[in-house]
Coordinates of C-alpha atoms in Angstrom, one line a residue:
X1 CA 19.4 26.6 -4.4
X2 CA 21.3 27.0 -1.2
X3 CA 25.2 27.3 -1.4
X4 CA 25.6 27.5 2.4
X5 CA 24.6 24.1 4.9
X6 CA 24.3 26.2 7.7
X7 CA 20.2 26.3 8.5
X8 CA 20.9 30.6 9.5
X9 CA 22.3 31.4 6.2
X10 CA 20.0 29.7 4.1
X11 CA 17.2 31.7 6.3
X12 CA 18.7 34.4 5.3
X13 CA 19.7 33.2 1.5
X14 CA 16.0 32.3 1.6
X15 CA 14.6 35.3 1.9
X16 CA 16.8 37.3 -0.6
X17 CA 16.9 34.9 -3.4
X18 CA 14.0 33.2 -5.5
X19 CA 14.1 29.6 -6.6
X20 CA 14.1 28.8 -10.4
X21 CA 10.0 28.2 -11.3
X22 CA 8.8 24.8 -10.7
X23 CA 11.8 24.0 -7.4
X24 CA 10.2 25.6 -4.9
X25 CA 9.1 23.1 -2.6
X26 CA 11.9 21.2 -3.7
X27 CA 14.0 24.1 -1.9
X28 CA 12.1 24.0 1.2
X29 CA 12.6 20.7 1.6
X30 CA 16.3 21.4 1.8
X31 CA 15.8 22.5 5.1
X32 CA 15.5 19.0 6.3
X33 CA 19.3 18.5 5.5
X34 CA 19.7 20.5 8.9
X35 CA 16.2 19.2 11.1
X36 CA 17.1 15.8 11.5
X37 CA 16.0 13.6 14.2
X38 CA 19.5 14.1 16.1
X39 CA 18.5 12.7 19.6
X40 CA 17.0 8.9 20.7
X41 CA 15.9 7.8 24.0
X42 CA 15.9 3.9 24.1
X43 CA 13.6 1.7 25.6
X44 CA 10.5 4.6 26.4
X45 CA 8.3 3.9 28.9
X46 CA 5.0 3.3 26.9
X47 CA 1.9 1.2 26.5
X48 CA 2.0 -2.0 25.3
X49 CA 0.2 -2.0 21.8
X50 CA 1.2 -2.6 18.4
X51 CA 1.9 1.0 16.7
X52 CA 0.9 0.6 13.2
X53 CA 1.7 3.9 11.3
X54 CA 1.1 8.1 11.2
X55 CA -1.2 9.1 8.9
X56 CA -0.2 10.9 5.8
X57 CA -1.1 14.1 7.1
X58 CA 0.8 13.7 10.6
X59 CA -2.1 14.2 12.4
X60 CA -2.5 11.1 14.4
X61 CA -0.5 7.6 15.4
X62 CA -2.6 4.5 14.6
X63 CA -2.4 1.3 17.4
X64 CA -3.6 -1.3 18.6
X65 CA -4.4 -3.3 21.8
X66 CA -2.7 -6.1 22.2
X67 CA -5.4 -8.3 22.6
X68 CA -6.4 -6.9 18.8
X69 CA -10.1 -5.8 20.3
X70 CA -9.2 -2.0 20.8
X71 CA -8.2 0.5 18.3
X72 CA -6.1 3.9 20.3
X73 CA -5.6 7.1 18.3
X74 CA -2.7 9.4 19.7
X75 CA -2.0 12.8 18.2
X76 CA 1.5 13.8 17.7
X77 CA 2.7 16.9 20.0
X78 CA 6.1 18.2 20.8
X79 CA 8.4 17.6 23.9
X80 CA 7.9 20.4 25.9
X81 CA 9.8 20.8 29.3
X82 CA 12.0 23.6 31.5
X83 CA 14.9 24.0 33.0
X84 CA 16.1 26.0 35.9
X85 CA 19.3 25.7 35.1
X86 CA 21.5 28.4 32.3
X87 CA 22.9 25.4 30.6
X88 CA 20.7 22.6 29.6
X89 CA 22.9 20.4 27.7
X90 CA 22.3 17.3 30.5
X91 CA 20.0 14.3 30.0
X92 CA 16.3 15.1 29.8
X93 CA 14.3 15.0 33.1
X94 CA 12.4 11.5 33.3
X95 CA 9.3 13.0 33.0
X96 CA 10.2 14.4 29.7
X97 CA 11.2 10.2 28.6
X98 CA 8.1 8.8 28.1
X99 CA 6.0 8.1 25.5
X100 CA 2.8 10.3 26.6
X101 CA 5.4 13.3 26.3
X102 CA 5.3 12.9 22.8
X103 CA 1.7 12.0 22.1
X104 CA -1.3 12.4 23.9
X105 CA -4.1 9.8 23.6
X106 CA -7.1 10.8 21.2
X107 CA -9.3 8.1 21.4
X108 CA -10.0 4.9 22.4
X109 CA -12.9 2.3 20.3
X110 CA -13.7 -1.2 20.9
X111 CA -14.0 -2.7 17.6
X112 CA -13.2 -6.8 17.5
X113 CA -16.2 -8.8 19.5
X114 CA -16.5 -12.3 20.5
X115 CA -14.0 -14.9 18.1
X116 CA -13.1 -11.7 16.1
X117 CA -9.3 -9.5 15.8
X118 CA -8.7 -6.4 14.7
X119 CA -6.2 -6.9 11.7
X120 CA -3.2 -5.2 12.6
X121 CA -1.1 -4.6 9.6
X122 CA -4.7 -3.2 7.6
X123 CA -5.0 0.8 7.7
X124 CA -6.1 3.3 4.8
X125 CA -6.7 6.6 5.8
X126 CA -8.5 9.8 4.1
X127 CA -7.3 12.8 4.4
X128 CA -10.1 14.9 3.5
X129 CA -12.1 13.8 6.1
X130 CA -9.7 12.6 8.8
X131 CA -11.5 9.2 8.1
X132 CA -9.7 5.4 8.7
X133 CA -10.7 2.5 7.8
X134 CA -10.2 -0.9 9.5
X135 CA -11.1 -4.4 9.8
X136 CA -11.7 -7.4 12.0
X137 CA -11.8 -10.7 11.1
X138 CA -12.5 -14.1 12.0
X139 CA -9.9 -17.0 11.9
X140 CA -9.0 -18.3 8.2
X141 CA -10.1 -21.9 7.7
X142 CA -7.0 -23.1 5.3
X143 CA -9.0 -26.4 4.2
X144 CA -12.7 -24.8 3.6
X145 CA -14.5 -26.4 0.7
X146 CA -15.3 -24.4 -2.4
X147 CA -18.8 -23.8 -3.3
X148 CA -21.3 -20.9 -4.6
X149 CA -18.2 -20.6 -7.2
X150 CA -15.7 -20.6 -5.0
X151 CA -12.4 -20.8 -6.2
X152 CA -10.3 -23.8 -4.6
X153 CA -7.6 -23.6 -2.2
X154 CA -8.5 -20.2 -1.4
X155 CA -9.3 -20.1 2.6
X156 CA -12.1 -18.9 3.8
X157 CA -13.0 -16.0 6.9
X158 CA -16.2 -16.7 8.1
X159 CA -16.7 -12.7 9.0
X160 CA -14.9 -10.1 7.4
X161 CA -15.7 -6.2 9.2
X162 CA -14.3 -3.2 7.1
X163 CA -15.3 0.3 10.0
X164 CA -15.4 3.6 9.0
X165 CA -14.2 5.4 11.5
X166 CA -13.7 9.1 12.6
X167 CA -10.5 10.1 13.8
X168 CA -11.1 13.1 16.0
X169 CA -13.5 11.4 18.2
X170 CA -13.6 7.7 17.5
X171 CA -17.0 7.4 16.6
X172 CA -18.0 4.2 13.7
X173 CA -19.7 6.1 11.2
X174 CA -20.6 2.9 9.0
X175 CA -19.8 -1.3 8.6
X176 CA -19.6 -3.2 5.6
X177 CA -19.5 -7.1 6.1
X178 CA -18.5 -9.8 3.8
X179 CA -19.3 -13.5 4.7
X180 CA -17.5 -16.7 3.7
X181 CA -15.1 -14.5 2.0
X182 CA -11.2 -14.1 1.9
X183 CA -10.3 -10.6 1.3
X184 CA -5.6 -10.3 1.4
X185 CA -5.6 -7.8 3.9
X186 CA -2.3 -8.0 4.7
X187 CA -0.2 -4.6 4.2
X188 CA -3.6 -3.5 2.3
X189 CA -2.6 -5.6 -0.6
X190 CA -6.5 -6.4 -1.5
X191 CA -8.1 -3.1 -1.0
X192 CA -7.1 0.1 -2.5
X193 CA -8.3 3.6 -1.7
X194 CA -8.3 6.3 -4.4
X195 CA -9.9 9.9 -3.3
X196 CA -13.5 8.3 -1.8
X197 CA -13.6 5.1 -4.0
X198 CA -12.7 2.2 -1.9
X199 CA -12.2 -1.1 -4.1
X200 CA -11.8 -4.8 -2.4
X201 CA -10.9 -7.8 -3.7
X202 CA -12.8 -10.8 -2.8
X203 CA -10.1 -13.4 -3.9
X204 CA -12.8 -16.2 -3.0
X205 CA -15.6 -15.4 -4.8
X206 CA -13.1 -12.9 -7.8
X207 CA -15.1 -9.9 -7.1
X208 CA -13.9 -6.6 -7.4
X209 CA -16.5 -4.4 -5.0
X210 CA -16.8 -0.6 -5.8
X211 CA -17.6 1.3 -2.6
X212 CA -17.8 5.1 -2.4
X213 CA -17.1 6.6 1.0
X214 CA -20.0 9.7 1.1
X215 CA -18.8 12.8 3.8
X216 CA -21.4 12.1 5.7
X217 CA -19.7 8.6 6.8
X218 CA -21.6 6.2 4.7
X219 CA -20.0 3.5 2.7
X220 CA -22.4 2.9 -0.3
X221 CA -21.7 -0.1 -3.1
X222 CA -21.6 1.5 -6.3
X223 CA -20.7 -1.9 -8.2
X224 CA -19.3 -5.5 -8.1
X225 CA -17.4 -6.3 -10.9
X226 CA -16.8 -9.7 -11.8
X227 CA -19.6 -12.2 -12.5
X228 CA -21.2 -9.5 -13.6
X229 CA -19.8 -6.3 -14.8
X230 CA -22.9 -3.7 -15.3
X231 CA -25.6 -3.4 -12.7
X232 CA -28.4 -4.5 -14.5
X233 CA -26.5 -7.8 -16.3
X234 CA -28.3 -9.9 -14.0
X235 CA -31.4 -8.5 -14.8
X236 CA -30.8 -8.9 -18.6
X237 CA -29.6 -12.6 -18.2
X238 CA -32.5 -13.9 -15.9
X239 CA -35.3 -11.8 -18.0
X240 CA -34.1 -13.8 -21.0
X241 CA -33.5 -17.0 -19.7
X242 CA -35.6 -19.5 -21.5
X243 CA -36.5 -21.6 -18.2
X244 CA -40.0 -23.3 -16.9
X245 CA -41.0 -23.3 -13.6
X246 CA -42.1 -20.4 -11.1
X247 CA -40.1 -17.4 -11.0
X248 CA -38.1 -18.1 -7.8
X249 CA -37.3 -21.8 -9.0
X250 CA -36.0 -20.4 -12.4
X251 CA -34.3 -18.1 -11.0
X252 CA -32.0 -20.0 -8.7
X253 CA -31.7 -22.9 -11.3
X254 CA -30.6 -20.3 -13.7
X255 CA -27.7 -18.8 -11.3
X256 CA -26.4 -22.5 -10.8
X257 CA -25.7 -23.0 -14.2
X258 CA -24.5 -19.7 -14.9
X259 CA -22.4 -19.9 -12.0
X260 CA -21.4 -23.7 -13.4
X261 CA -20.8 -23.3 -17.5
X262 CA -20.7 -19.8 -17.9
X263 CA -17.6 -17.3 -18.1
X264 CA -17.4 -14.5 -15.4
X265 CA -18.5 -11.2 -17.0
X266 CA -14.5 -9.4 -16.8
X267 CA -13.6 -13.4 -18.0
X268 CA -15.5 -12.8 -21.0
X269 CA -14.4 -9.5 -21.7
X270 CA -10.6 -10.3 -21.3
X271 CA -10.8 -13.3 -23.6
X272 CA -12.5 -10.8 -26.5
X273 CA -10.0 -8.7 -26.1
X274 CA -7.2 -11.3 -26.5
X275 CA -8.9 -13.1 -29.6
X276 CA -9.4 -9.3 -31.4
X277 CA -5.8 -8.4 -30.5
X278 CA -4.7 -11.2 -32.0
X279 CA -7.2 -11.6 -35.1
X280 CA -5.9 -7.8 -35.7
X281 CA -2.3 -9.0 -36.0
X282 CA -2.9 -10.4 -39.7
X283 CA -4.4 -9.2 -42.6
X284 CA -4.7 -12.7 -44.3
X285 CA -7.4 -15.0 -43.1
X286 CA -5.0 -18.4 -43.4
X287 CA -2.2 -16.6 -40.9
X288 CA -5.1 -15.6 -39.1
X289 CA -6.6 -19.0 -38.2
X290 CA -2.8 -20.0 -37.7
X291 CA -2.3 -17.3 -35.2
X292 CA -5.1 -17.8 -33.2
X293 CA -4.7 -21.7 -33.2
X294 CA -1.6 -21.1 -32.0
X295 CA -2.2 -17.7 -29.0
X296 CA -5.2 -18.3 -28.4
X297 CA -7.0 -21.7 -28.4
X298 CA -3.8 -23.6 -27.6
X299 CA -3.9 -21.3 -24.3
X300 CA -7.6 -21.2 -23.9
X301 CA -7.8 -22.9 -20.8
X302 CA -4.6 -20.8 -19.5
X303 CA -6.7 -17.7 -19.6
X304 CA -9.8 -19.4 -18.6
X305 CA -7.9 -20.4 -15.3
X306 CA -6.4 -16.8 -14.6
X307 CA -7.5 -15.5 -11.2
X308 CA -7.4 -11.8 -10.0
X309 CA -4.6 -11.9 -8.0
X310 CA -4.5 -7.8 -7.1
X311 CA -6.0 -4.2 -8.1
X312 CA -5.6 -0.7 -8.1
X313 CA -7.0 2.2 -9.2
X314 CA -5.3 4.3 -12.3
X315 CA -8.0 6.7 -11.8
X316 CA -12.0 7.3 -11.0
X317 CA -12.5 5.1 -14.3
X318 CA -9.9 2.9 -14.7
X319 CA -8.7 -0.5 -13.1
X320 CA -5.1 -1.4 -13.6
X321 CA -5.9 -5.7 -12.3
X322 CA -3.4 -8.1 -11.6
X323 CA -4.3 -11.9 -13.1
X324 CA -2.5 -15.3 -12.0
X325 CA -2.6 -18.3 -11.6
X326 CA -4.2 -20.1 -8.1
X327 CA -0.7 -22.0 -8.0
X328 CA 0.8 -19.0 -8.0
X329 CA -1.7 -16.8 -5.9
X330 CA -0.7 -19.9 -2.7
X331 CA 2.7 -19.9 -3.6
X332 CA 5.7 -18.1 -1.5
X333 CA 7.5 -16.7 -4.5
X334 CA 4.8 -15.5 -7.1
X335 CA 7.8 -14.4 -9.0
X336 CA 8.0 -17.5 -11.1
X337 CA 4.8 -17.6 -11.9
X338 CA 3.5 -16.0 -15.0
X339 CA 1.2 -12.9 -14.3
X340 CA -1.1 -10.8 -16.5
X341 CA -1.9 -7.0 -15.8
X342 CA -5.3 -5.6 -17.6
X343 CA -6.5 -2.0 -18.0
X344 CA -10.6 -2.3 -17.5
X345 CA -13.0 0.8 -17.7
X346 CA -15.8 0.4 -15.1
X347 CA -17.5 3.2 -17.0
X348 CA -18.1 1.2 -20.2
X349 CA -16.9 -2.5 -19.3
X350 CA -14.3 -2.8 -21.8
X351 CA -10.6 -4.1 -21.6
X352 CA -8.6 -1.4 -23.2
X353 CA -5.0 -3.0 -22.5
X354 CA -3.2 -6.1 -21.6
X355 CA -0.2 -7.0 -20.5
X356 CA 2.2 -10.3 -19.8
X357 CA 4.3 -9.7 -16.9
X358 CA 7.6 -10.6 -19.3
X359 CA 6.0 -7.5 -21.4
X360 CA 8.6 -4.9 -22.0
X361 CA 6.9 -2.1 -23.2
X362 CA 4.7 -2.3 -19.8
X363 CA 8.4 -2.0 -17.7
X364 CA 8.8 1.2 -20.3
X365 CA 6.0 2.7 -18.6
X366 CA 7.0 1.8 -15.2
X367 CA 10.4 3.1 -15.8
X368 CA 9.4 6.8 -17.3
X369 CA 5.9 7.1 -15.2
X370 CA 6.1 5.1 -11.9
X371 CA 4.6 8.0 -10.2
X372 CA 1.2 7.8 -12.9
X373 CA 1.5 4.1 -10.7
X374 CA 0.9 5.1 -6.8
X375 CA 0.1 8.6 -6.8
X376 CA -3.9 9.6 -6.6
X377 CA -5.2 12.4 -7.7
X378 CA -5.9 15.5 -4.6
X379 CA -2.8 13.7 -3.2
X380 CA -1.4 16.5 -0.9
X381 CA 1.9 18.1 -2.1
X382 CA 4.1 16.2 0.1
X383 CA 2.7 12.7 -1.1
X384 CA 3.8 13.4 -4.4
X385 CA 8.0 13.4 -3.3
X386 CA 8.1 10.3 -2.8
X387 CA 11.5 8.9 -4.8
X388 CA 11.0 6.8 -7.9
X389 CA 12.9 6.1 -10.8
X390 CA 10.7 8.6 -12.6
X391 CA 11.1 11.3 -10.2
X392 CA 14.5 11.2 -9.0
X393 CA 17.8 10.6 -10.3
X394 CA 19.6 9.0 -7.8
X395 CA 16.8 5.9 -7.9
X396 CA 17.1 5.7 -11.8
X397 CA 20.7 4.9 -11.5
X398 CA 20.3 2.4 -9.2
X399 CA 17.1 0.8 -11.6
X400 CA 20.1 1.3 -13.8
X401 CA 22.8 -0.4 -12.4
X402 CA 20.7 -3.2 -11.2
X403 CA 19.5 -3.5 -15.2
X404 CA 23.0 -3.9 -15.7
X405 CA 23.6 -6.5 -13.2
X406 CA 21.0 -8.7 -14.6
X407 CA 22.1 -12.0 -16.1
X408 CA 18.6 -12.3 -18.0
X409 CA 17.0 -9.2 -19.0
X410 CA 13.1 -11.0 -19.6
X411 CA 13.5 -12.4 -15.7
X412 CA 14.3 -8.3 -14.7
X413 CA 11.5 -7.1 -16.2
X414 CA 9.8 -9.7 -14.4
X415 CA 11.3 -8.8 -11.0
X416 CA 10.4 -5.1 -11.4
X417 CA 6.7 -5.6 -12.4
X418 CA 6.8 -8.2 -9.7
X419 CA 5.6 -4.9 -7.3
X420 CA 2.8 -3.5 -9.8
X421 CA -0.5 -3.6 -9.1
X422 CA 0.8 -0.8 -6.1
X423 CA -0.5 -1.6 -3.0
X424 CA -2.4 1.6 -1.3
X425 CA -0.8 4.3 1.4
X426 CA 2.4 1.5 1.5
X427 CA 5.3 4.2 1.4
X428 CA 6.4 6.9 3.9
X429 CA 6.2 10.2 2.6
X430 CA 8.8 11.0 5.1
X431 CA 11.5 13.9 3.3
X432 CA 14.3 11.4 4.7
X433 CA 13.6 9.0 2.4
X434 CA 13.8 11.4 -0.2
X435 CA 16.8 10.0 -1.7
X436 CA 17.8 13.8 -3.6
X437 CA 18.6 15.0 -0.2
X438 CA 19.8 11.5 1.7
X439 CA 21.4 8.5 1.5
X440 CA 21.1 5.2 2.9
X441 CA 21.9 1.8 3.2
X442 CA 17.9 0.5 1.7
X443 CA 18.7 -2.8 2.7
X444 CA 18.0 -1.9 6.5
X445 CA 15.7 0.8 6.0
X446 CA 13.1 2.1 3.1
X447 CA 9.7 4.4 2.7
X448 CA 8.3 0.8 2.1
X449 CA 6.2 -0.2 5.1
X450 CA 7.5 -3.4 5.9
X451 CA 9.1 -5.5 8.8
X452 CA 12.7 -5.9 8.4
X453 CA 15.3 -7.9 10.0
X454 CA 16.6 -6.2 13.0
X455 CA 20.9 -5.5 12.9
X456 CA 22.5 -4.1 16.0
X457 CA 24.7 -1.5 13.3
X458 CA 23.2 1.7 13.5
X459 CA 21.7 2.9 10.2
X460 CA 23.5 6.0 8.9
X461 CA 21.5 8.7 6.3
X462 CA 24.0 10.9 4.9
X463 CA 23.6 13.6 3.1
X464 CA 24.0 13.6 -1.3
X465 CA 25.4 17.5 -1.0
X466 CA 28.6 17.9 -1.1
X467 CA 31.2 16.6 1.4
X468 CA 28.2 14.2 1.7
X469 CA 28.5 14.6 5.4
X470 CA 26.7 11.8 7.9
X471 CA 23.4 14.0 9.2
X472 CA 22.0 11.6 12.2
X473 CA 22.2 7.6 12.8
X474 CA 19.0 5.5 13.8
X475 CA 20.1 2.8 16.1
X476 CA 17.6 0.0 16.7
X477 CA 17.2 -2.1 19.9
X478 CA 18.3 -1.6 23.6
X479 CA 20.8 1.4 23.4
X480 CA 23.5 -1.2 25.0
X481 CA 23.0 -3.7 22.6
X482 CA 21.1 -7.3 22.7
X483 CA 22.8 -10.3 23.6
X484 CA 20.0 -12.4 22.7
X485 CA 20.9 -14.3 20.0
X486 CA 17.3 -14.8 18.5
X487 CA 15.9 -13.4 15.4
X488 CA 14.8 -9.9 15.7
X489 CA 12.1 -8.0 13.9
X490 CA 12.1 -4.1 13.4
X491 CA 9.6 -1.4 11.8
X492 CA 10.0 2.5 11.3
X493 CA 7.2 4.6 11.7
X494 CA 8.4 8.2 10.1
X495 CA 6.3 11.4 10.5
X496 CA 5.5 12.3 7.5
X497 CA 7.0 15.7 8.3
X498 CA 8.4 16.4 11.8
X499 CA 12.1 15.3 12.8
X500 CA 9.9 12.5 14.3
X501 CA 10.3 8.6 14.1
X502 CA 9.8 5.3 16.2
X503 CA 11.7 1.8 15.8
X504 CA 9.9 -0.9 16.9
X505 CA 12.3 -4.0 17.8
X506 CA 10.0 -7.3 18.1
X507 CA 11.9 -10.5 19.5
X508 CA 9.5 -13.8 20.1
X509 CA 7.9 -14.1 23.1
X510 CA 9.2 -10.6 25.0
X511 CA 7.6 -7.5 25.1
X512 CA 8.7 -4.9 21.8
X513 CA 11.4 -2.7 22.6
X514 CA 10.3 1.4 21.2
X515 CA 12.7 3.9 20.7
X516 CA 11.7 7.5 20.2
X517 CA 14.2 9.6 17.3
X518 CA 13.6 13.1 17.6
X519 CA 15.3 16.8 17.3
X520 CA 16.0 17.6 20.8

């Protein structure tokens, strides 16, 4: 829309001129190109806790204690401070350089008790009702025994603490506990928050549990999908059971050998699926038996031994659910590992797709509808710029040119649905990682939330207009370099929409180094 660079003129060209239908947030966020955080102080002076992210709506800064016991809430504010003298080009005052100039500290809860840690790298946060929810939990055993069903080399937390907590004021509004469980809480990666449905995945026991967050703070369990896949299955099974003995007796007898001979519920209902797909294939009963005998029964056990690896919502009624195998679940690279995605329908209990991760016509609809992928419905406007190949050139080209890099198309497809099921609230929202307004070197820095290697090169974002000019630089680390040889980490937490970030720059045993990126 704007012909000019210069933030006066497109004020002006702004108000004279409309945008073509359907652009015009896309033309407000042009502005961006000229508020960019332009100014760093290194080293602040701030509190020693792990900052874990801003919440989507830029409302508040999420950390930790250091200990892992306390959670702190800080709200975001502006620097604010004057000068006597006409020109104030010199350094800030040091009051104005430290960290509670920028935020001010909202509120302070104890969570972790006893042998339990708050788990840092968990936070899903909703919007609506400026709720978060967090979790503490006992050490993993690595070796624990498998029983109740338990699958095997799956470790075991002996107390897992999900908190629903208000923001404003700090106050726990509800728990929910799971014992003798493993939940991968890690990044999120086993729970998955979609408008007040909250779904986690207890890898131990391959549960799927259903919880619907209420706005009067109460997490209430609206089904557990997996043994069982309708609330009153159980019911039905142990009513019909043909066993003698009082009730109590039967009943426990009867869960043992379900839990012993019997398919899972979703196990049952994935391997119908399969066998109909294929019987459907043919027409002619001999290439019938043929086909099955050779896609089904010769992989029977294959399917039988298929775990749920991860899950996400598609919407209120549908479950896209990621299936492996426990080798591959425990193993580093889960990329060579073959991987199944299904479609289920909690509302009627039925598979209605299913996928091989090799499948290309599943990488089709990643390509043309990755946004269908991560984006919930009521997602504020902002949330939904996030750049994918199905949203923005400039990442299609380079799905594009890494396509035509690929030595083995099958292993690409592979790599690129290596990253569905998505894993909840994992990307910045931030406009400069909106890659049609900026450039930059991803290798260093993304909207993914992940750790990175630290590099002592400052990371450049320049703009895609035209001369493609370099906008601001983000250097990490001590602002005179590091001549510690050791292996550095380093995280960006972006505001979701203020010139506003902070690198965090983690090397073993010292304290984390924060710089503070701002438009001064």
């Amino acid at each position: 829309m704007f012909r000019s660079s210069n933030v006066a003129a497109r004020v002006f060209e702004r108000q004279i001129r409309t945008p073509p239908p359907g652009t015009s947030v896309h033309s407000a966020r042009e502005f961006y190109e000229n508020l960019v955080p332009s100014h760093t102080i290194y080293d602040i002076e701030c509190p020693d806790h792990f900052f874990r992210k801003f919440t989507d709506d830029g409302q508040f800064l999420i950390s930790f204690s250091r200990n892992q016991q306390e959670l702190i809430v800080y709200r975001p504010r502006w620097l604010s401070f004057s000068c006597r003298e006409e020109d104030c080009n010199h350094d800030l005052p040091p009051k104005a350089r430290r960290f509670d100039s920028f935020f001010t500290q909202q509120s302070c809860v104890s969570l972790a008790s006893s042998n339990e840690l708050i788990f840092k790298d968990f936070f899903l946060y909703m919007e609506s009702n400026q709720f978060g929810i967090f979790t503490s939990t006992t050490p993993p055993i690595h070796d624990a025994p498998a029983f109740e069903g338990a699958i095997p080399g799956v470790p075991l937390v002996e107390k897992i603490t999900f908190y629903l907590i208000r923001l404003e004021n700090g106050d726990i509004l509800d728990k929910k506990v799971f014992h003798n469980d493993f939940v991968n809480l890690s990044h999120n990666m086993g729970v998955f928050l979609y408008d007040n449905l909250l779904a986690i995945v207890s890898l131990r026991f391959q549960t799927i549990h259903i919880l619907q967050i209420r706005e009067s703070g109460n997490l209430v369990d609206v089904r557990a999908i997996g043994l069982f896949c309708r609330e009153d299955d159980e019911l039905f099974l142990n009513s019909n059971a043909q066993l003698s003995g009082d009730r109590a007796d039967a009943g426990l007898h009867h869960r043992q050998s379900l839990d012993s001979t019997f398919l899972s519920g979703l196990k049952q209902r994935l391997l119908s699926f399969v066998f109909r797909g294929i019987w459907h294939e043919e027409s002619d009963d001999t290439l019938r038996i043929h086909s099955l005998k050779k896609k089904f029964f010769f992989h029977f056990q294959d399917y039988v031994d298929l775990i749920i690896w991860k899950v996400q919502f598609l919407d209120r009624h549908h479950l896209l659910i990621k299936f492996g195998s426990v080798d591959g679940w425990l193993s580093r690279n889960a990329d060579h590992h073959p991987a199944f995605f299904a479609v289920y329908n909690m509302e009627t209990t039925e598979i209605v797709a299913f996928y091989q991760n090799s499948s290309e016509e599943l990488y089709q609809f990643f390509e043309q509808f990755c946004d269908h992928f991560h984006v919930a419905s009521g997602t504020p406007l902002y949330m939904r710029f996030i750049s994918s190949q199905s949203n923005n050139i400039h990442a299609l080209e380079q799905l594009k040119s890494i396509k035509a890099k690929a030595n083995s198309f099958p292993q690409f497809v592979k790599k690129m649905l290596g990253s569905v099921a998505y894993t909840c609230q994992s990307q910045s929202p931030s406009p400069y990682f909106d890659q049609s307004l900026f450039r930059f070197d991803e290798k260093l820095i993304s909207a993914t939330d992940r750790n990175r290697l630290s590099t002592d090169h400052p990371i450049k974002f320049i703009t895609r207009r035209r001369p493609c000019t370099l906008k601001f630089k983000i250097k990490p680390g001590p602002e005179a370099g590091n001549a510690d040889t050791r292996t550095k980490r380093i995280s960006f937490l972006f505001h979701p929409f203020l010139p506003l970030a902070l690198s965090i720059q983690q090397t073993p045993y010292l304290q984390p180094s924060v710089n503070i990126h701002f438009r001064r």
